[in-house]
Structures are given as structure tokens and as C-alpha cells.
Short mmCIF file of C-alpha atoms in Angstrom, two decimals:
data_model
loop_
_atom_site.label_atom_id
_atom_site.label_comp_id
_atom_site.label_asym_id
_atom_site.label_seq_id
_atom_site.Cartn_x
_atom_site.Cartn_y
_atom_site.Cartn_z
CA MET A 1 -64.96 -46.40 36.65
CA ARG A 2 -67.56 -44.06 35.42
CA ILE A 3 -67.46 -40.44 36.73
CA SER A 4 -70.83 -38.80 37.56
CA THR A 5 -71.94 -35.52 36.06
CA LEU A 6 -71.25 -34.01 39.51
CA GLY A 7 -67.74 -35.48 39.45
CA TRP A 8 -67.13 -33.97 36.15
CA LEU A 9 -68.27 -30.66 37.39
CA LEU A 10 -66.10 -30.74 40.36
CA LEU A 11 -63.08 -31.93 38.25
CA SER A 12 -63.70 -29.13 35.69
CA GLY A 13 -63.90 -26.66 38.59
CA MET A 14 -60.54 -27.87 40.07
CA ILE A 15 -58.90 -27.51 36.60
CA LEU A 16 -60.13 -23.95 36.32
CA ALA A 17 -59.21 -23.02 39.77
CA LEU A 18 -55.59 -24.35 39.05
CA ALA A 19 -55.50 -22.48 35.77
CA GLY A 20 -56.59 -19.36 37.59
CA LEU A 21 -53.93 -19.83 40.26
CA PHE A 22 -51.35 -20.35 37.51
CA PHE A 23 -52.36 -17.16 35.85
CA ILE A 24 -52.23 -15.27 39.02
CA PHE A 25 -48.68 -16.71 39.57
CA LEU A 26 -47.70 -15.54 36.22
CA ARG A 27 -49.01 -12.04 36.87
CA ARG A 28 -47.15 -11.76 40.20
CA ASP A 29 -44.15 -10.21 38.32
CA ASP A 30 -43.07 -6.71 37.55
CA SER A 31 -45.40 -6.41 34.64
CA GLY A 32 -48.43 -7.25 36.79
CA LEU A 33 -47.33 -4.57 39.20
CA ARG A 34 -47.13 -2.08 36.37
CA ASN A 35 -50.59 -3.11 35.18
CA GLN A 36 -51.87 -2.22 38.63
CA ARG A 37 -50.09 1.17 38.61
CA VAL A 38 -51.38 2.03 35.17
CA TRP A 39 -54.92 1.25 36.27
CA SER A 40 -54.52 3.41 39.36
CA TRP A 41 -53.13 6.23 37.29
CA LEU A 42 -55.88 6.02 34.74
CA THR A 43 -58.65 5.97 37.37
CA ASP A 44 -57.12 8.83 39.36
CA PRO A 45 -53.83 10.44 38.01
CA THR A 46 -54.04 13.30 40.52
CA SER A 47 -53.43 10.95 43.40
CA HIS A 48 -49.85 10.31 42.12
CA PRO A 49 -48.33 13.67 41.03
CA GLU A 50 -44.86 12.29 42.09
CA TRP A 51 -44.90 9.79 39.15
CA VAL A 52 -44.93 12.47 36.46
CA ILE A 53 -42.21 13.25 34.00
CA ARG A 54 -42.48 16.42 31.94
CA ALA A 55 -42.25 17.05 28.20
CA GLY A 56 -38.94 18.66 27.34
CA GLU A 57 -37.33 17.66 30.70
CA ARG A 58 -33.82 16.23 30.62
CA CYS A 59 -32.79 13.71 33.22
CA ALA A 60 -29.13 14.20 34.32
CA GLU A 61 -26.80 14.15 31.25
CA ALA A 62 -29.14 12.05 29.05
CA PRO A 63 -28.98 13.09 25.32
CA PHE A 64 -32.75 13.00 24.79
CA LEU A 65 -35.50 15.18 26.20
CA MET A 66 -38.63 13.61 27.56
CA PRO A 67 -41.06 13.27 24.65
CA THR A 68 -44.15 14.03 26.61
CA THR A 69 -45.71 14.65 30.07
CA GLY A 70 -47.16 11.87 32.21
CA PHE A 71 -46.52 8.55 33.92
CA VAL A 72 -44.25 5.97 32.33
CA GLY A 73 -46.55 3.10 32.75
CA PHE A 74 -45.06 0.39 30.55
CA LEU A 75 -41.45 -0.12 29.89
CA TRP A 76 -39.30 -1.41 26.96
CA ASP A 77 -39.30 -5.22 27.00
CA ASP A 78 -42.34 -5.56 29.30
CA SER A 79 -44.51 -8.45 28.57
CA PHE A 80 -48.00 -7.26 29.75
CA ARG A 81 -49.66 -9.60 27.12
CA VAL A 82 -48.88 -13.28 26.76
CA GLY A 83 -46.21 -13.81 24.02
CA HIS A 84 -45.70 -10.06 23.64
CA ARG A 85 -42.42 -8.05 24.17
CA HIS A 86 -43.07 -4.35 24.28
CA GLN A 87 -40.89 -2.38 21.80
CA GLY A 88 -40.95 1.01 23.52
CA ILE A 89 -42.39 2.91 26.57
CA ASP A 90 -45.94 4.08 27.08
CA ILE A 91 -46.37 7.39 28.73
CA PHE A 92 -49.86 8.13 30.12
CA GLY A 93 -50.76 11.82 30.28
CA GLY A 94 -53.66 11.44 32.63
CA THR A 95 -55.75 13.87 30.60
CA ASP A 96 -58.43 13.69 27.81
CA ASN A 97 -57.40 13.42 24.17
CA ASN A 98 -55.49 16.32 22.51
CA LEU A 99 -54.34 17.93 25.68
CA THR A 100 -51.02 16.59 26.61
CA PRO A 101 -48.19 17.88 24.33
CA VAL A 102 -45.70 15.58 22.51
CA VAL A 103 -42.38 17.08 21.59
CA ALA A 104 -39.22 15.99 19.66
CA ALA A 105 -36.80 14.24 21.98
CA TYR A 106 -33.78 15.20 19.81
CA ASP A 107 -32.87 17.17 16.70
CA GLY A 108 -33.85 15.13 13.48
CA TYR A 109 -35.91 14.89 10.28
CA LEU A 110 -39.52 13.95 10.53
CA THR A 111 -41.48 11.57 8.28
CA ARG A 112 -45.14 10.94 8.28
CA LEU A 113 -46.36 8.39 5.85
CA PRO A 114 -49.61 9.23 3.87
CA GLU A 115 -51.52 6.61 5.71
CA TRP A 116 -50.30 7.39 9.25
CA ARG A 117 -53.14 8.92 11.33
CA SER A 118 -51.45 8.97 14.65
CA ALA A 119 -47.72 8.42 14.10
CA VAL A 120 -44.59 10.13 13.06
CA ILE A 121 -40.88 9.00 12.94
CA LEU A 122 -37.73 11.16 13.36
CA ARG A 123 -34.47 10.29 11.48
CA ILE A 124 -31.51 11.02 13.71
CA PRO A 125 -28.48 10.94 11.51
CA SER A 126 -25.96 10.40 14.33
CA ASP A 127 -26.85 8.40 17.35
CA PRO A 128 -25.46 10.59 20.29
CA LEU A 129 -24.43 7.36 22.10
CA ASN A 130 -22.90 5.81 19.03
CA PRO A 131 -21.74 8.53 16.80
CA GLY A 132 -22.02 7.59 13.04
CA ARG A 133 -24.91 5.21 13.49
CA GLN A 134 -28.24 6.45 12.36
CA ILE A 135 -31.35 5.76 14.48
CA TRP A 136 -35.00 6.74 14.48
CA ALA A 137 -37.52 7.92 17.14
CA TYR A 138 -40.99 6.63 16.59
CA TYR A 139 -44.05 8.25 18.14
CA THR A 140 -47.60 6.87 17.90
CA HIS A 141 -51.25 7.05 19.33
CA MET A 142 -51.52 10.81 18.52
CA ALA A 143 -55.15 10.49 17.26
CA ASP A 144 -58.67 9.81 18.77
CA GLU A 145 -60.37 6.36 18.44
CA GLN A 146 -61.87 7.43 15.20
CA GLY A 147 -58.46 8.35 13.77
CA ASN A 148 -58.82 12.13 13.90
CA SER A 149 -55.18 13.24 14.17
CA PHE A 150 -53.60 15.33 16.77
CA ILE A 151 -50.32 15.60 14.87
CA ASP A 152 -49.30 19.39 14.53
CA ALA A 153 -50.35 20.92 11.31
CA ARG A 154 -46.79 21.48 10.32
CA PHE A 155 -46.65 17.72 9.58
CA PRO A 156 -49.41 16.75 7.25
CA PRO A 157 -49.79 13.12 5.86
CA GLY A 158 -46.91 12.60 3.39
CA SER A 159 -44.51 14.74 5.20
CA GLN A 160 -40.83 13.91 4.46
CA GLU A 161 -37.68 14.89 6.00
CA VAL A 162 -38.98 17.94 7.78
CA ALA A 163 -36.32 19.30 10.07
CA VAL A 164 -37.22 19.52 13.77
CA LYS A 165 -35.28 20.65 16.91
CA ALA A 166 -35.34 19.01 20.23
CA GLY A 167 -38.38 20.33 22.07
CA ASP A 168 -40.42 21.17 18.98
CA LEU A 169 -44.17 20.39 19.27
CA LEU A 170 -45.17 17.41 17.29
CA GLY A 171 -48.66 16.94 18.43
CA TYR A 172 -50.74 15.77 21.37
CA GLN A 173 -51.49 12.40 23.06
CA GLY A 174 -54.56 10.43 21.93
CA ASN A 175 -56.03 6.93 22.33
CA PHE A 176 -56.08 5.63 18.71
CA SER A 177 -55.58 1.82 18.37
CA GLY A 178 -56.71 1.23 14.82
CA ASP A 179 -60.04 -0.17 16.14
CA PRO A 180 -62.74 2.45 16.92
CA ASN A 181 -64.38 -0.03 19.20
CA ASN A 182 -61.28 -0.69 21.23
CA PRO A 183 -59.48 2.59 22.04
CA VAL A 184 -56.40 2.45 24.28
CA GLY A 185 -55.90 4.75 27.26
CA VAL A 186 -54.63 8.20 26.38
CA HIS A 187 -50.85 7.90 26.03
CA LEU A 188 -47.81 8.17 23.87
CA HIS A 189 -45.93 5.16 22.64
CA PHE A 190 -42.32 6.15 22.13
CA SER A 191 -39.52 3.80 20.83
CA ILE A 192 -35.98 4.07 19.35
CA VAL A 193 -35.69 2.14 16.12
CA ARG A 194 -32.60 0.82 14.42
CA ASP A 195 -31.57 1.71 10.79
CA ASP A 196 -31.41 -1.07 8.23
CA GLY A 197 -28.06 0.07 7.15
CA THR A 198 -29.43 1.62 3.96
CA GLY A 199 -31.00 4.72 5.43
CA ARG A 200 -34.40 3.21 6.19
CA TYR A 201 -35.95 2.33 9.50
CA LEU A 202 -36.64 -1.31 10.53
CA ASN A 203 -40.03 -2.70 11.55
CA GLU A 204 -40.81 -1.17 14.92
CA LEU A 205 -43.16 -4.14 15.76
CA GLU A 206 -40.14 -6.37 16.41
CA ILE A 207 -38.41 -5.72 19.64
CA GLY A 208 -35.05 -6.71 18.07
CA ASN A 209 -35.42 -3.70 15.75
CA THR A 210 -35.54 -1.36 18.67
CA LEU A 211 -33.05 -0.12 21.30
CA ASP A 212 -33.32 0.10 25.08
CA PRO A 213 -34.31 3.64 25.65
CA SER A 214 -32.85 3.81 29.13
CA PRO A 215 -29.46 5.55 28.41
CA TYR A 216 -31.07 7.89 25.95
CA LEU A 217 -33.62 9.27 28.38
CA GLY A 218 -31.48 8.77 31.51
CA LEU A 219 -34.23 6.58 33.25
CA PRO A 220 -34.49 2.90 34.13
CA LEU A 221 -36.80 1.95 31.20
CA ASN A 222 -35.74 -1.70 30.69
CA GLY A 223 -38.64 -3.79 31.88
CA GLN A 224 -36.43 -6.87 32.39
CA ARG A 225 -34.01 -5.00 34.74
CA ASN A 226 -36.42 -2.57 36.45
CA THR A 227 -38.75 -4.79 38.43
CA SER A 228 -40.51 -2.21 40.64
CA GLU A 229 -39.04 1.38 40.24
CA ILE A 230 -41.14 4.11 38.83
CA PRO A 231 -39.06 6.04 36.27
CA ILE A 232 -38.77 9.70 37.24
CA CYS A 233 -36.02 12.19 37.00
CA SER A 234 -34.14 12.40 40.45
CA PRO A 235 -34.31 15.76 42.04
CA GLU A 236 -31.17 17.80 41.46
CA LYS A 237 -29.02 17.97 44.58
CA PRO A 238 -28.35 21.61 45.69
CA SER A 239 -24.79 22.79 44.98
CA GLY A 240 -22.55 24.05 47.63
CA GLY A 241 -22.11 23.35 51.36
#
């Protein structure tokens, strides 16, 4: 039996509709919810001041300070793109470029490779949660869409093993993506990277080379475990009666 042109169009429309419904079903997960929240934040951050964490803030007894100010929009091991597992957290400042400060989360030694426009990495000789193990704290997107850097002048390209203290200013959030025609929203990407066992950091682009930052920052930052909670420091309870 031959199918008419109209029949083919109807069949194609049904297939596209089913594909759309399948996509919507896939997006009805925690990452889809986070996508919505990030969009809401980017369009009007002033409407959600309760979502904000602060640079230099420490949650409870966590060993790390918060590396910047803003809304933690995407978590570690989120999958907000098909086939992608997010290796760190994305904190959106809700401001323009070069305004929201980025600070060292822990004492360490900073390196900035000569070609790095927006990124630095801190060597932490002894993991505070696993003493004796070396780890690395990676920061990126500290430049504008053209690659003009917002990293502090203390750390020019080629910097090696510059000692920093927790809370030291490292730079400011930007929207650098590597493609001037496709900038990202102004934010900081922060991740904790494993050491290769010989004193070098592993490739941060592979999630298996990174650590869940939740216990380091004292927040629910694991995207597979936290399905809906917005990560913020809980208010301290008043002491006494």
C-alpha cells in the first residue's frame, strides 16, 4: 500500500511529536529543574537573594571556603547536556563580567599555564579529608568572551607554585568559553581534581579525575544525590536557651 504525501507528512509529524515528548520526559529530572532555575537566576537574580552563597563563607565545619559569590546552579555529576557529566560546580554571580570576586578555597600553591586566559589551579599538598593525599582545586571562566583575563595581576600567565592563603583574591567571574561567538553566562566553574600520583593533576575534563566537592564545601553538591535542594549554608542556630 502506497502512502500519500499527506500521509507521510502526518507520519513525520507524529514521529517528531513523539521525539519531543521523549525529550521532555528526559528533561523532567533534577537537571531539567536546575536548568530552569539557572535561567530564572540569569534573567532576574535579584528575585532570589535566598539562593546566594558568599565568597569566603564557610559552611559548618567544612574545610574549604566558598570560592565565590552567587547561586550554585549546576552540581557535580549533573548531566545538563546529553552524554555529559559535569566535573565540578557552576556558581553564577548574577552580575556583569569582572565584578564578582573569586577567592582561594584553601591554602595552596597556584599555577597558571602560559596559555590559560581564564583558569588557575591550586595544588593542595595534603587533602584535609584524606591527609597525605595531594589534590588540586581548579577554577575557570575568569575572562570575558574575547579572552581578556580577570585573573588577579599577582598571577600572570606562566605563574608556578605561587603560595596563596584561603580567602586570597584570585580574580573575578567572567563568561569566557573559548568561542567569542558563544559566551557562557557569567559564572565560576570550580572542581576538585585528583593527583596522578607523581605530583601532577589529572585531566579535569574527565569526571573520574575529579572528586565530589560536597564534603569539602559542606553542601549537597552531588547532582545524582541532590535532586531538588538549592545548596546554601544553613543559618546558624542561636546558642543558649
